[in-house]
Every structure is written in C-alpha cells, then in structure tokens.
Tab-separated table of C-alpha atoms and ligand atoms in Angstrom:
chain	number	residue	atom	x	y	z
A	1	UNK	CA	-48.621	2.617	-78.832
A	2	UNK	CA	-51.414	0.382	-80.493
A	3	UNK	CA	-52.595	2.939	-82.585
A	4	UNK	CA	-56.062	0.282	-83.781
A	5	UNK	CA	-57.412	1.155	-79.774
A	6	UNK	CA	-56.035	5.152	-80.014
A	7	UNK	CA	-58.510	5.371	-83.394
A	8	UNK	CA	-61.689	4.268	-81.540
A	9	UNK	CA	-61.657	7.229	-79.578
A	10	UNK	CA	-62.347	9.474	-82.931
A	11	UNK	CA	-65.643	7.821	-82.829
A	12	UNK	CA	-67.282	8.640	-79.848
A	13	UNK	CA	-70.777	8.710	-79.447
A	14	UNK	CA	-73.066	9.266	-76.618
A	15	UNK	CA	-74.729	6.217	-75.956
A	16	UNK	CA	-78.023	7.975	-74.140
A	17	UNK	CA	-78.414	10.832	-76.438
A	18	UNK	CA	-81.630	11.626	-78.352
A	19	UNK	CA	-84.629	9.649	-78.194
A	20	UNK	CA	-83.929	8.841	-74.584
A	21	UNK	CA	-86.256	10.266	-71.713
A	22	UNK	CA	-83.259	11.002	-69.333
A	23	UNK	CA	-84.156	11.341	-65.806
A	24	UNK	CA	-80.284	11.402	-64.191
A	25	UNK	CA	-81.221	14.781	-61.815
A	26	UNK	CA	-78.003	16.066	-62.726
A	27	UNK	CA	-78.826	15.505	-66.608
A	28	UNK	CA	-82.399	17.953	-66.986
A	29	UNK	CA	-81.178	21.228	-66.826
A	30	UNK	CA	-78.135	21.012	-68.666
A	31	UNK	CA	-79.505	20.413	-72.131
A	32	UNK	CA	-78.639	22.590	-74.612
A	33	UNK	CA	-80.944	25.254	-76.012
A	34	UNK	CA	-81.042	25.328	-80.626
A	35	UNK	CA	-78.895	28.579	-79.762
A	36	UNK	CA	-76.269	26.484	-77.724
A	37	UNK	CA	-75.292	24.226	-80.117
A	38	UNK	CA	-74.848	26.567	-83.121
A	39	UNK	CA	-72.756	28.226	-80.721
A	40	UNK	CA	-71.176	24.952	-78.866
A	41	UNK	CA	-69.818	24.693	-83.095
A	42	UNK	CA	-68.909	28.690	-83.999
A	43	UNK	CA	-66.910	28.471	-81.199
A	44	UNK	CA	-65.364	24.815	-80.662
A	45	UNK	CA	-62.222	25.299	-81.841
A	46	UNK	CA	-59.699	26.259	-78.679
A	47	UNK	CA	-59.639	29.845	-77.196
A	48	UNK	CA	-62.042	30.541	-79.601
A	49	UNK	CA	-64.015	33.929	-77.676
A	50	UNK	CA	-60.213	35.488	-77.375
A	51	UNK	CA	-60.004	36.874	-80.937
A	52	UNK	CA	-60.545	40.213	-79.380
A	53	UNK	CA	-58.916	40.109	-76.033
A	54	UNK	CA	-58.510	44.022	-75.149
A	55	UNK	CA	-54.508	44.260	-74.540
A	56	UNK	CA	-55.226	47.318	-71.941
A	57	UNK	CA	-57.161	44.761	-69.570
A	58	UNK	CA	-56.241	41.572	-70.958
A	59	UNK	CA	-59.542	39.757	-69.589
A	60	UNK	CA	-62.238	37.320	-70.489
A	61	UNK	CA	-64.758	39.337	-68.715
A	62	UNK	CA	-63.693	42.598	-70.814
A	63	UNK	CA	-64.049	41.391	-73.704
A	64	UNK	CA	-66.550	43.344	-75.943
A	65	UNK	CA	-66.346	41.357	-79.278
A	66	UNK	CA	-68.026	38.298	-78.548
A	67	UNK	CA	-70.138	40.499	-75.826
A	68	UNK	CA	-68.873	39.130	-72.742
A	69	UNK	CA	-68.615	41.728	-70.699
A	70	UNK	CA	-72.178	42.582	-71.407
A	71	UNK	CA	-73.359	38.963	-70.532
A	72	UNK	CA	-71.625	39.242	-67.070
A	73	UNK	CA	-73.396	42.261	-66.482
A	74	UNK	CA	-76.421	40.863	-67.731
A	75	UNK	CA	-75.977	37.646	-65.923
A	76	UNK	CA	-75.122	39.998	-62.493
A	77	UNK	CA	-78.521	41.647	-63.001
A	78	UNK	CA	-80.154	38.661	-63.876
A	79	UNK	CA	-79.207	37.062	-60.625
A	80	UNK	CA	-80.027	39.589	-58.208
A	81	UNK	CA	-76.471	40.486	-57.257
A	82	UNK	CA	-73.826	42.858	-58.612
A	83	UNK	CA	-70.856	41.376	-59.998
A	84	UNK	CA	-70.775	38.001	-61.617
A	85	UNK	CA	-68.050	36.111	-63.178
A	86	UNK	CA	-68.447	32.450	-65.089
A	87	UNK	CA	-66.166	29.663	-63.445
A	88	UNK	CA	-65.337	26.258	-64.599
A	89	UNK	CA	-67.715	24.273	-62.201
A	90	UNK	CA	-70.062	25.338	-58.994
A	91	UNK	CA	-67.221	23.653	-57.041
A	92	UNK	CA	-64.981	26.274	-59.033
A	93	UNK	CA	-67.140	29.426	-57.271
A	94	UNK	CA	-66.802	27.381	-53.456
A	95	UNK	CA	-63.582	27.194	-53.855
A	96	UNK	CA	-62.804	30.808	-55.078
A	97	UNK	CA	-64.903	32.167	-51.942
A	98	UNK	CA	-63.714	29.836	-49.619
A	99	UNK	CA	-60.043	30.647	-50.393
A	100	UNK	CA	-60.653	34.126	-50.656
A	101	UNK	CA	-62.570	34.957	-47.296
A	102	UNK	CA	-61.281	32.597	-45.327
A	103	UNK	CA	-57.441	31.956	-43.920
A	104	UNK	CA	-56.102	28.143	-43.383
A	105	UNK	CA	-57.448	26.963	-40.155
A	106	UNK	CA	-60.451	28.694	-40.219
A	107	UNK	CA	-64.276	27.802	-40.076
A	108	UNK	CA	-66.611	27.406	-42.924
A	109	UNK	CA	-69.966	26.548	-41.694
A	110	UNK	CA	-72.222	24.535	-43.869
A	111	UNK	CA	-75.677	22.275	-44.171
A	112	UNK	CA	-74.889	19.046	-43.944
A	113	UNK	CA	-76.839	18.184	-47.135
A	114	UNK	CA	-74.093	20.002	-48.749
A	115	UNK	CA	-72.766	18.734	-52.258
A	116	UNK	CA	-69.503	16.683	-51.147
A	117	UNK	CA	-67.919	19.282	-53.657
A	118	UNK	CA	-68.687	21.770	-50.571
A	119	UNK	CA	-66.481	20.101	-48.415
A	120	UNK	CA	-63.787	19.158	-51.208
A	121	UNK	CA	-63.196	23.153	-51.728
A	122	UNK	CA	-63.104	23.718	-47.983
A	123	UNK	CA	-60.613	21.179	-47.783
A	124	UNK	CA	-58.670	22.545	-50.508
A	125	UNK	CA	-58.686	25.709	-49.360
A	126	UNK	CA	-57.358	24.263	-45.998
A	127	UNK	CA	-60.598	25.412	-43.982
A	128	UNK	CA	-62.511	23.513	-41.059
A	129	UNK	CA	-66.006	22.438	-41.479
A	130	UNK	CA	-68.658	22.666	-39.105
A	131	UNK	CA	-71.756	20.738	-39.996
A	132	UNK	CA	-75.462	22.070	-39.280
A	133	UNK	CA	-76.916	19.067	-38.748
A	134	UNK	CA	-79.790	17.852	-40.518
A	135	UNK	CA	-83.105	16.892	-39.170
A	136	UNK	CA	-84.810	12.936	-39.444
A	137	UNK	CA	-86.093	11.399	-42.060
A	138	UNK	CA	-88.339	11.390	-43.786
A	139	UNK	CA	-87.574	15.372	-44.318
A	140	UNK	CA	-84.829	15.807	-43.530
A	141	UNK	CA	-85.148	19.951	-42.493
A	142	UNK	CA	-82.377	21.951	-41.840
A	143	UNK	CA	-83.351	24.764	-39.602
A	144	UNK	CA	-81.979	28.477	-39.189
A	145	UNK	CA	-81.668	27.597	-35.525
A	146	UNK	CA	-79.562	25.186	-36.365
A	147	UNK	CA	-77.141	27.260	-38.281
A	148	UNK	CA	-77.190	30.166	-35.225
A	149	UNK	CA	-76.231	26.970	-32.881
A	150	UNK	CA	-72.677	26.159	-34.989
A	151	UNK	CA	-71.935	29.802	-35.621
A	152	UNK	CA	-72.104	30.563	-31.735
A	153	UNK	CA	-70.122	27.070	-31.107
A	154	UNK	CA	-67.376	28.695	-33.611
A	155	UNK	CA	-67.486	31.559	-31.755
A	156	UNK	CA	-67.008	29.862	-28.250
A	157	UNK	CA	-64.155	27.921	-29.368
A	158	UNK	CA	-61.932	30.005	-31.396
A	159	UNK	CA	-63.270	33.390	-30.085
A	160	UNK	CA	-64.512	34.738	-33.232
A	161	UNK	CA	-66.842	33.807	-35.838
A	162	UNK	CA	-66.590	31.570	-38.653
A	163	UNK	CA	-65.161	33.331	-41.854
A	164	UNK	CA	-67.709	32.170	-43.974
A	165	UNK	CA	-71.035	29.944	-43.991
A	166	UNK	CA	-72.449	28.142	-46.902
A	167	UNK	CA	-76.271	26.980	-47.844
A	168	UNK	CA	-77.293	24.620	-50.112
A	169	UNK	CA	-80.219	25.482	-51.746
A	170	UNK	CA	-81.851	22.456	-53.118
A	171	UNK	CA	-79.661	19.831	-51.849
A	172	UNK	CA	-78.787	17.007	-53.962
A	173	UNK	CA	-79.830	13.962	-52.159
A	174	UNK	CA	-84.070	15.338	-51.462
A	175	UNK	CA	-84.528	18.013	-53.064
A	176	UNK	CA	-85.296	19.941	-50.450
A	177	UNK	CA	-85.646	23.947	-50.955
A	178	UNK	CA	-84.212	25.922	-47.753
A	179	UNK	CA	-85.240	29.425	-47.521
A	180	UNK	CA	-82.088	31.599	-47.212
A	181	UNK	CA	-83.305	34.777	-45.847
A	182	UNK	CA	-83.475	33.756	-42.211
A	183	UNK	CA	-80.127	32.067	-42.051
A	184	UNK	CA	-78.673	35.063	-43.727
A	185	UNK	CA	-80.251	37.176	-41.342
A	186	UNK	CA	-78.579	35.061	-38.668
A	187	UNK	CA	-75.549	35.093	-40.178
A	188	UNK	CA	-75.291	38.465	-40.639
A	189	UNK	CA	-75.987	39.284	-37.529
A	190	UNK	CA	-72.447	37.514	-36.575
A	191	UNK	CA	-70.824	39.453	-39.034
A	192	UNK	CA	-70.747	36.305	-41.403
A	193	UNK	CA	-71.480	36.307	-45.398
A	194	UNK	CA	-73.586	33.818	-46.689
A	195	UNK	CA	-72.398	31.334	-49.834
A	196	UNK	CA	-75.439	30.168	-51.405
A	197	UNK	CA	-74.870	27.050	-53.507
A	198	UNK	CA	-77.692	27.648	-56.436
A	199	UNK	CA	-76.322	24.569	-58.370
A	200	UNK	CA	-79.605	23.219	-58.263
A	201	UNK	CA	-81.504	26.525	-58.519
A	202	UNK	CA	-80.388	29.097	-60.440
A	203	UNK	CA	-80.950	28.768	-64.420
A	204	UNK	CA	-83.942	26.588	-63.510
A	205	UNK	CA	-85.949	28.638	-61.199
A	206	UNK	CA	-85.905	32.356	-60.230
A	207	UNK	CA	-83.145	33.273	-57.788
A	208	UNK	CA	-82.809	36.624	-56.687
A	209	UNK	CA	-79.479	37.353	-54.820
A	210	UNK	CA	-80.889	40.610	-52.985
A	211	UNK	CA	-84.548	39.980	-51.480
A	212	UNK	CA	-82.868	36.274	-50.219
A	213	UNK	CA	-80.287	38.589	-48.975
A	214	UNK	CA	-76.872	36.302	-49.978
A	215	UNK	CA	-73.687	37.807	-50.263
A	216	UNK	CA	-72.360	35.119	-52.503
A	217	UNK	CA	-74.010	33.101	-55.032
A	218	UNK	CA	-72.445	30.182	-56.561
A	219	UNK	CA	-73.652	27.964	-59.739
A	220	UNK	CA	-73.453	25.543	-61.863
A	221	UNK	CA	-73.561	26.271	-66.053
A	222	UNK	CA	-73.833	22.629	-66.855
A	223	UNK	CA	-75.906	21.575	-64.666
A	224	UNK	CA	-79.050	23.777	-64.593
A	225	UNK	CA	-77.998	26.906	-67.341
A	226	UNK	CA	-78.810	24.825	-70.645
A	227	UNK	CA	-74.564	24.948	-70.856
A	228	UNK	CA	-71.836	22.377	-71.548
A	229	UNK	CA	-69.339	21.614	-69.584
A	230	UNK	CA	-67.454	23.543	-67.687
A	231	UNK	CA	-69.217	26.359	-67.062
A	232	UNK	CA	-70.064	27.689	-63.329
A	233	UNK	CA	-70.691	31.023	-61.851
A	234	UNK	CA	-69.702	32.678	-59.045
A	235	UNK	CA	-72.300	36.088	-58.133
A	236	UNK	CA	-71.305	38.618	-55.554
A	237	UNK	CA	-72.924	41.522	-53.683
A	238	UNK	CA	-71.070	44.481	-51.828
A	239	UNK	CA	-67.482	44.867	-50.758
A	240	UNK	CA	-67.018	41.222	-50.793
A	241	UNK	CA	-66.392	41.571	-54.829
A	242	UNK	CA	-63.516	43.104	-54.274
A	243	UNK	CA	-61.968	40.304	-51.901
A	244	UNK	CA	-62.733	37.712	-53.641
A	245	UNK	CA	-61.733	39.181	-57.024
A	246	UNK	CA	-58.374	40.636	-55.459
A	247	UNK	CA	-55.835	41.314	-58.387
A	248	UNK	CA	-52.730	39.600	-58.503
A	249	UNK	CA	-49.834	41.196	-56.501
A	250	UNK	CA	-47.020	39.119	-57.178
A	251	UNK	CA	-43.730	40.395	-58.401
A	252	UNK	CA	-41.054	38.312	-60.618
A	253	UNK	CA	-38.297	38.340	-58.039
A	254	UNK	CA	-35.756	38.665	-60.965
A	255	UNK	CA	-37.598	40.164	-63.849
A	256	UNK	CA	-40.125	42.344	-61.737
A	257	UNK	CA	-42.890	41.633	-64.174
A	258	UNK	CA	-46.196	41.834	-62.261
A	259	UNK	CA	-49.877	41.582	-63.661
A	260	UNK	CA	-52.250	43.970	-61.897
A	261	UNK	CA	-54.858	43.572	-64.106
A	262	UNK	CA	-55.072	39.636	-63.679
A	263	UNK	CA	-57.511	38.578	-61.063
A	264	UNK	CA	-55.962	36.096	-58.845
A	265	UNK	CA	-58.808	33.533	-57.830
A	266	UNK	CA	-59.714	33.361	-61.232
A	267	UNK	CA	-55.866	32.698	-62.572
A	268	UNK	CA	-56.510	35.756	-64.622
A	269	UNK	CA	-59.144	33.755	-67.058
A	270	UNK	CA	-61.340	30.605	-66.741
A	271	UNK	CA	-63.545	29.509	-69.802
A	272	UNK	CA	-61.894	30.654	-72.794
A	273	UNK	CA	-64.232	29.156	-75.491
A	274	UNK	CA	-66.515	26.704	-76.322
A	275	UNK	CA	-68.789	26.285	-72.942
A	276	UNK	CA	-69.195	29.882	-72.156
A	277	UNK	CA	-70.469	30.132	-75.865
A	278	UNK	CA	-72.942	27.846	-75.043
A	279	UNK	CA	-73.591	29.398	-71.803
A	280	UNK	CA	-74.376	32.939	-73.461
A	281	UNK	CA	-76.231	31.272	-76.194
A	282	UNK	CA	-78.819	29.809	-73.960
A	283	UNK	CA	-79.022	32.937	-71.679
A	284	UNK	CA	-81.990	34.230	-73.111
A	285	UNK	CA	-83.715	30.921	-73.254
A	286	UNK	CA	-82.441	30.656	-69.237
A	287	UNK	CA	-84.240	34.266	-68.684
A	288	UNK	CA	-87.731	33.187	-70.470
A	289	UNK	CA	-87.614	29.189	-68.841
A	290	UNK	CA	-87.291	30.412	-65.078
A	291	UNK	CA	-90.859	32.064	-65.244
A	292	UNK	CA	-92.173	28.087	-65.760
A	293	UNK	CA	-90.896	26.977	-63.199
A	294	UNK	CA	-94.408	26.647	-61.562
A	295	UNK	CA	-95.633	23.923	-64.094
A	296	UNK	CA	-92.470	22.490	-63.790
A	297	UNK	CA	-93.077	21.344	-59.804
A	298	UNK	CA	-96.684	20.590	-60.733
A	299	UNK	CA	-94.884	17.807	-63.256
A	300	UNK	CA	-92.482	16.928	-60.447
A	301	UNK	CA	-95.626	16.337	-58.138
A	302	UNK	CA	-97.515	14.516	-60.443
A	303	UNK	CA	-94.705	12.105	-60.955
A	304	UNK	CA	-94.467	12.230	-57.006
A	305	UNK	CA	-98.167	11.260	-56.364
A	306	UNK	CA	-97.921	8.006	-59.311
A	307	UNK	CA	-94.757	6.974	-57.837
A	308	UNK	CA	-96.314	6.899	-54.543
A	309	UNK	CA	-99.447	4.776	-55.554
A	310	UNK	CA	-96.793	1.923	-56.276
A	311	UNK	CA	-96.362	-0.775	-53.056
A	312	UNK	CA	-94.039	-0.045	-50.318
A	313	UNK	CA	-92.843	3.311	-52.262
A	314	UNK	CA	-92.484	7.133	-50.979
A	315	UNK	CA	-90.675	9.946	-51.641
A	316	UNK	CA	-88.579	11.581	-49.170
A	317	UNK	CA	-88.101	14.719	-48.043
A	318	UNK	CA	-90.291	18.036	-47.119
A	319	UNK	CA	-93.464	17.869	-48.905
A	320	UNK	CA	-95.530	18.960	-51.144
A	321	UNK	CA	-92.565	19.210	-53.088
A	322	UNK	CA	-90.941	22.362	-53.853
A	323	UNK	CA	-88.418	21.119	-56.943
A	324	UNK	CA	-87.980	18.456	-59.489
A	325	UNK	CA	-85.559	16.367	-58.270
A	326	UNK	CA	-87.198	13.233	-56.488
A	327	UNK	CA	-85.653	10.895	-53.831
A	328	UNK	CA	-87.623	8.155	-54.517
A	329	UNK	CA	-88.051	5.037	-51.817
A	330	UNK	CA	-89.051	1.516	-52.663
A	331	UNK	CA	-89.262	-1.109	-50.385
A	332	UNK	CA	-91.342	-2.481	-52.896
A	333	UNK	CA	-88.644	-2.755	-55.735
A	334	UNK	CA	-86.226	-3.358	-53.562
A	335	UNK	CA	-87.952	-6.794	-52.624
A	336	UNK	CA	-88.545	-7.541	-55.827
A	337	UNK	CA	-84.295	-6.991	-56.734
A	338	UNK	CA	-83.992	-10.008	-53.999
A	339	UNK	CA	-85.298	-12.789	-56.117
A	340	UNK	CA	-84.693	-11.147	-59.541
A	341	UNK	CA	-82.292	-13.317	-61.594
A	342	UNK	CA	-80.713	-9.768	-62.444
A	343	UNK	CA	-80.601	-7.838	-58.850
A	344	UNK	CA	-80.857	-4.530	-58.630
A	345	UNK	CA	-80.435	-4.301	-61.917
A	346	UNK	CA	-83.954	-5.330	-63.363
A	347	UNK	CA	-85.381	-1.941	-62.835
A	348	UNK	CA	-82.632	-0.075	-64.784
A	349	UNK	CA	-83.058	-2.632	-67.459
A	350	UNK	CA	-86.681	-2.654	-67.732
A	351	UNK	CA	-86.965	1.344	-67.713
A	352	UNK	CA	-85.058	1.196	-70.689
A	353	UNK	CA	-86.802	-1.063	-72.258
A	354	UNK	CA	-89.204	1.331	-72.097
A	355	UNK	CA	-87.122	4.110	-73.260
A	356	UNK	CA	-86.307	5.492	-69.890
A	357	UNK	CA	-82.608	5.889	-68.554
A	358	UNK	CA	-81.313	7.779	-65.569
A	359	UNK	CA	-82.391	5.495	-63.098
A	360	UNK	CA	-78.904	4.471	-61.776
A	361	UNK	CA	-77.710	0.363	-62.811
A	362	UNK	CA	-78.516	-1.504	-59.974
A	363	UNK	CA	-80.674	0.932	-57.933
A	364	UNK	CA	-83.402	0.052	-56.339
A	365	UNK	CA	-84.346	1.049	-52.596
A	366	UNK	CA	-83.114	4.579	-53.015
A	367	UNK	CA	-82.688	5.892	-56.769
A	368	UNK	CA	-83.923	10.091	-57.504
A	369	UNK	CA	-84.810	11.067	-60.688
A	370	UNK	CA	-85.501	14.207	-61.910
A	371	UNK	CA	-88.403	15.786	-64.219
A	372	UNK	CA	-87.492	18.970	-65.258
A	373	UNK	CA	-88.363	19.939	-69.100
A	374	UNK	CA	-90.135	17.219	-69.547
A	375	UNK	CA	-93.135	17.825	-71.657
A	376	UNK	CA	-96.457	16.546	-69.335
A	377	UNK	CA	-96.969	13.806	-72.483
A	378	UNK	CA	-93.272	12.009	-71.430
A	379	UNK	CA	-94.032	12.819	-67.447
A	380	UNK	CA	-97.276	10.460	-68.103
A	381	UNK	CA	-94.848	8.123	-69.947
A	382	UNK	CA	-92.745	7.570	-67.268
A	383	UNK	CA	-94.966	6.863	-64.359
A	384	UNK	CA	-96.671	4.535	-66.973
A	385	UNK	CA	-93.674	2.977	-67.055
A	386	UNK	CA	-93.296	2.359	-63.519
A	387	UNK	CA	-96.651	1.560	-62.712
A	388	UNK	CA	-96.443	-1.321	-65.499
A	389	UNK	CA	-92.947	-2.540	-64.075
A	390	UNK	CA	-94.245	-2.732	-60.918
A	391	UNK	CA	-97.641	-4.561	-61.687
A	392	UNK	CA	-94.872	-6.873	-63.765
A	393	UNK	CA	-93.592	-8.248	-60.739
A	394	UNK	CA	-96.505	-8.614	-58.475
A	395	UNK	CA	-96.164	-5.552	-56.672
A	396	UNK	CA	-99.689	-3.682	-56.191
A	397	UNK	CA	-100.845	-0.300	-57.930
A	398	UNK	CA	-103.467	1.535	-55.676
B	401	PLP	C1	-74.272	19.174	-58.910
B	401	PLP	C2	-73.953	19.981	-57.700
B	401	PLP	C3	-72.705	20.566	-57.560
B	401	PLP	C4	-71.594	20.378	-58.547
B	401	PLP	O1	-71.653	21.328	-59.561
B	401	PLP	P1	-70.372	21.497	-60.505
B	401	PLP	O2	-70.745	22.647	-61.375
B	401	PLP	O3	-70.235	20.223	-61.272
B	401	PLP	O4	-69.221	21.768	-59.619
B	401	PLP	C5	-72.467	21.337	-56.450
B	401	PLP	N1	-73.409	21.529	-55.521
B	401	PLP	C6	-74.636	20.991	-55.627
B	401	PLP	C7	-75.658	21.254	-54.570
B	401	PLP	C8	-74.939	20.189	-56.702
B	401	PLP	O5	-76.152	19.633	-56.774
C-alpha cells in the first residue's frame, strides 16, 4: 500500500464548516449544541458510555452511569409516547417497526412523499408497499381519504388489513406538514398502527406522540436533534413496545447459551458512544429550542416571500408555509443556467461567493434550502444574496 495517499486521510477537514451560512435542509438541525461537542470529545474514544454496563441487564438503555436510562425516559416523556430507544439512523427505527409488526409478504402502507429510506426498510424487511398517492402540484396534499382508500384496497385483496402504515411528517422534497390525527384515526379504525416518520419534526418543533395519536414515532438524531451521526430514535406507545422490543429467543443448538435480556431488533445495543453523547448533551438545548419554533417559520416565510419577488420563481408546496425547508422553483435561474458559460453551476458558485453553500452544484430549476437557526441578520443575508444574483444576470426583482 502507498502509504504517502493512506496519510492524507489523518488530515481531514470539513471543507464547509464555520463561517459558512449552510442551507443543505438536511444540514440545519443537526448542528451541535457547546454541550455536544464537549461531549462529542469526553466520549470519542470507542464504546466509550459502556464503562458501567450493569452485568444483570447487560444494556445500553440500563445504564445508570452515564444516565442513559434516565435520558430514554426523559426522551419517552419528552416525545409524547412511552418507551423510547435511540437507533443508529431514522431509517434504523422504519426498519425495526417494519420488521417487527409486519411478516414477509405483507403490506406497509405509506405517503408517497415518503423518504426513499421508507421504502428501503420495507424492502428489507421483505414487505409490500402501497403508495397513497399524492395530490398535483403545486401542493402536493396528501389526504386522509387517501390513506382510508389503500387500506380498504389492502383489505380487498389480501382479506385483511395492512400490518402497518407509515406518515411522513414533513416530507423531504416540500416541506409539507400532514396532520396525523385523522389518518391515525382512520387507521385505527382498521385495526392498523400508525409509524410516524418525525425525521423532519421532532428535535426541531414540538411533537407530541399522544394528542397526534401515533403508535410509533420514528427520528432522526442527526438530522434535527443537534446530534452527530448516527443517532435515530425509535418512540412507542402501548402494547406495541413490547413487539417491537421482543427479547431474543434463540438458543445455541450446541452450547444452549441464550440471551433473554438482549432485545432482538435492536441486536441487543445500538450507539455505544460518541453520538448518543452528543445526543444527550444537546437534549436540554432540544427541550428549550422546540418552543421557537414559531419565529423559526416566520424566518422560513420571509425567505419564502424574497425568493418569490425574483422572476419566474415560486415555492412549492401547501402554503403559507408550515416548516423551514423550502422547495424552491426558478424558471428564472434556470434560463439563465442555459447561456451561462458554467451551467447550472453559476448559482452554486456565485452563492458562495457570497458565503452561502447548500444550494446543490449544478441546481437550478428545482434546488430547497432550508432556514432553520438562522439568526434573522443571516436570513436577510441570504435573500440579499439572491436578489443581487438574480439582478446580476438580468433577471427582474419586483
Ligand atoms: C432525512 C430523512 C430521513 C433519513 O434519516 P436518517 O436518520 O438518516 O435515516 C428519513 N426520513 C425523512 C422524512 C427524512 O427527511
């Protein structure tokens, strides 16, 4: 091996770091809190959290020195719902229900704004999907009526209902924030529990598992919980806890050692260091940041309503907006990317210019962005920015 290219690699560095305004949607939430990365260093070094493992249980959420156990608690109560346990990934928690609830063959029904990670676990976990659909653009609804129509088409064909349905609460493509209550009223009504994928939700905005009435809740640490990655979590009301964290009943065929304690979906433990250390750190700072999430959509708006006075642009989806994450439309930069010695790829360039990055390389029709945390003095900056690219290259500012 060359070991002159192996050496490079000890010097790393994130090339977007500080003094960048970020707006990659899937970037804003993520940052760390001052707590999070004292912690991210206490506790880099391998299974750092598992100094104390109890030997009776043997379990990362029963561990009592760091206080795990107490965050999952804390984290269950936090959420609305009454067990929680932290995964590797949001994907992680789909997965885990999926597999749990539902046997090879059967239905999952889900939005079909769904993450493609929604359909990756169903896959994995061998399941069939049936899509709600979506309505047009430019809102691109997705309607409780909708979901009633694919459970009873579940129901027609295979004589039962689906095993499980999933909704994504703030789908990642508009933004778009679907009100679970009445689909979980529908679905519960067919005898159906409810996955709510809160990637985009929960840690950012209040979400309260009870009064929306979801039996599952699944999240994402690194993106919206001020965590590194991995770091997901998977929330669960009622007697569904108890299937989806079955305990392991396997038996060593020759040696008849068996682990009763482990849970199975889980492989006995997930994030055994670093990134749940930076997930508990910034717990506090996740409790006190939901209650702004108000002036947070005001930002998002703001943004919405400069972005708009550009030529040929819109956002899409259901307005006003009810999140941070834009899907921004420009005819008007895209025409521009035609005769651009540089493409698509002006826009990118000249936002960073500016000090902006996020906007995808080459992006210019279709690009989102998102605003959350920004302080109102960097929202102003970027649609400045925009406004100024856009007057740049002829395009009008109304
Ligand atoms: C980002 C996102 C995910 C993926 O989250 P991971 O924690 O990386 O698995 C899943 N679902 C939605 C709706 C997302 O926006």
């Amino acid at each position: 091996m060359d070991f002159e290219r192996v050496r490079r690699f000890a010097e790393i560095r994130r090339e977007y770091g500080s003094g960048y305004i970020n707006l990659n949607p899937i970037q804003r939430g993520g940052i760390l809190s001052e707590a999070a990365r004292r912690a991210l260093l206490e506790f880099g070094d391998g299974y750092s959290v598992c100094d104390f493992c109890p030997p009776e249980e043997a379990r990362l959420d029963a561990i009592r020195r760091p206080p795990i156990r107490e965050f999952m608690e804390r984290l269950a109560e936090f959420l609305g719902m009454d067990v929680a346990r932290v995964t590797t990934r949001c994907r992680e928690s789909k997965f885990i229900a999926f597999r749990m609830l539902a046997k090879p063959g059967e239905y999952v029904v889900v939005d079909s704004l769904a993450h493609y990670s929604t359909y990756l676990a169903a896959e994995l976990a061998m399941l069939r999907v049936k899509e709600v659909a979506h309505q047009g653009p430019p809102e691109y609804r997705i309607s409780p009526e909708a979901y009633l129509q694919r459970i009873e088409e579940v129901e027609r064909e295979t004589g039962k209902p689906p095993a499980v349905a999933l909704l994504t609460h703030v789908d990642p493509h508009h933004g778009n924030l679907v009100d679970p209550k009445p689909i979980a009223k529908i679905c519960h009504e067919h005898g159906v529990p409810l996955i709510l994928n809160a990637a985009y939700t929960a840690g950012v905005m209040p979400v309260d598992g009870r009064s929306l009435d979801v039996d599952i809740l699944a999240g994402s640490g690194h993106k919206s919980w001020a965590a590194s990655a991995p770091t997901g979590i998977l929330a669960l009301r009622g007697e569904l806890a108890e299937r989806i964290l079955a305990r392991s009943a396997i038996k060593g065929e020759w040696s008849g050692r068996s682990f009763p304690k482990k849970e199975l979906a889980l492989l006995g433990c997930t994030v055994m260091g670093a990134p749940l250390a930076t997930l508990m750190a910034s717990f506090p700072h996740v409790v006190e940041r939901v209650k702004g999430w108000e002036a947070e959509v005001e930002k998002a708006r703001y943004l919405a309503s400069q972005l708009e006075r550009i030529e040929g642009t819109r956002i899409l989806g259901v307005k006003p907006k009810m999140h941070t994450l834009l899907h921004v439309e420009s005819e008007g930069f895209y025409r521009v990317s035609k005769t651009h010695k540089r493409r698509g790829f002006f826009l990118y360039e000249e936002l960073r210019q500016r000090g902006i990055v996020g906007v995808q390389p080459g992006l210019t029709r279709h690009f989102k962005l998102n605003t959350y945390g920004l302080t109102w003095e960097e929202v102003k900056r970027v649609a400045e920015a925009f406004q100024e690219i856009a007057r740049k290259y002829g395009l009008s500012v109304h």
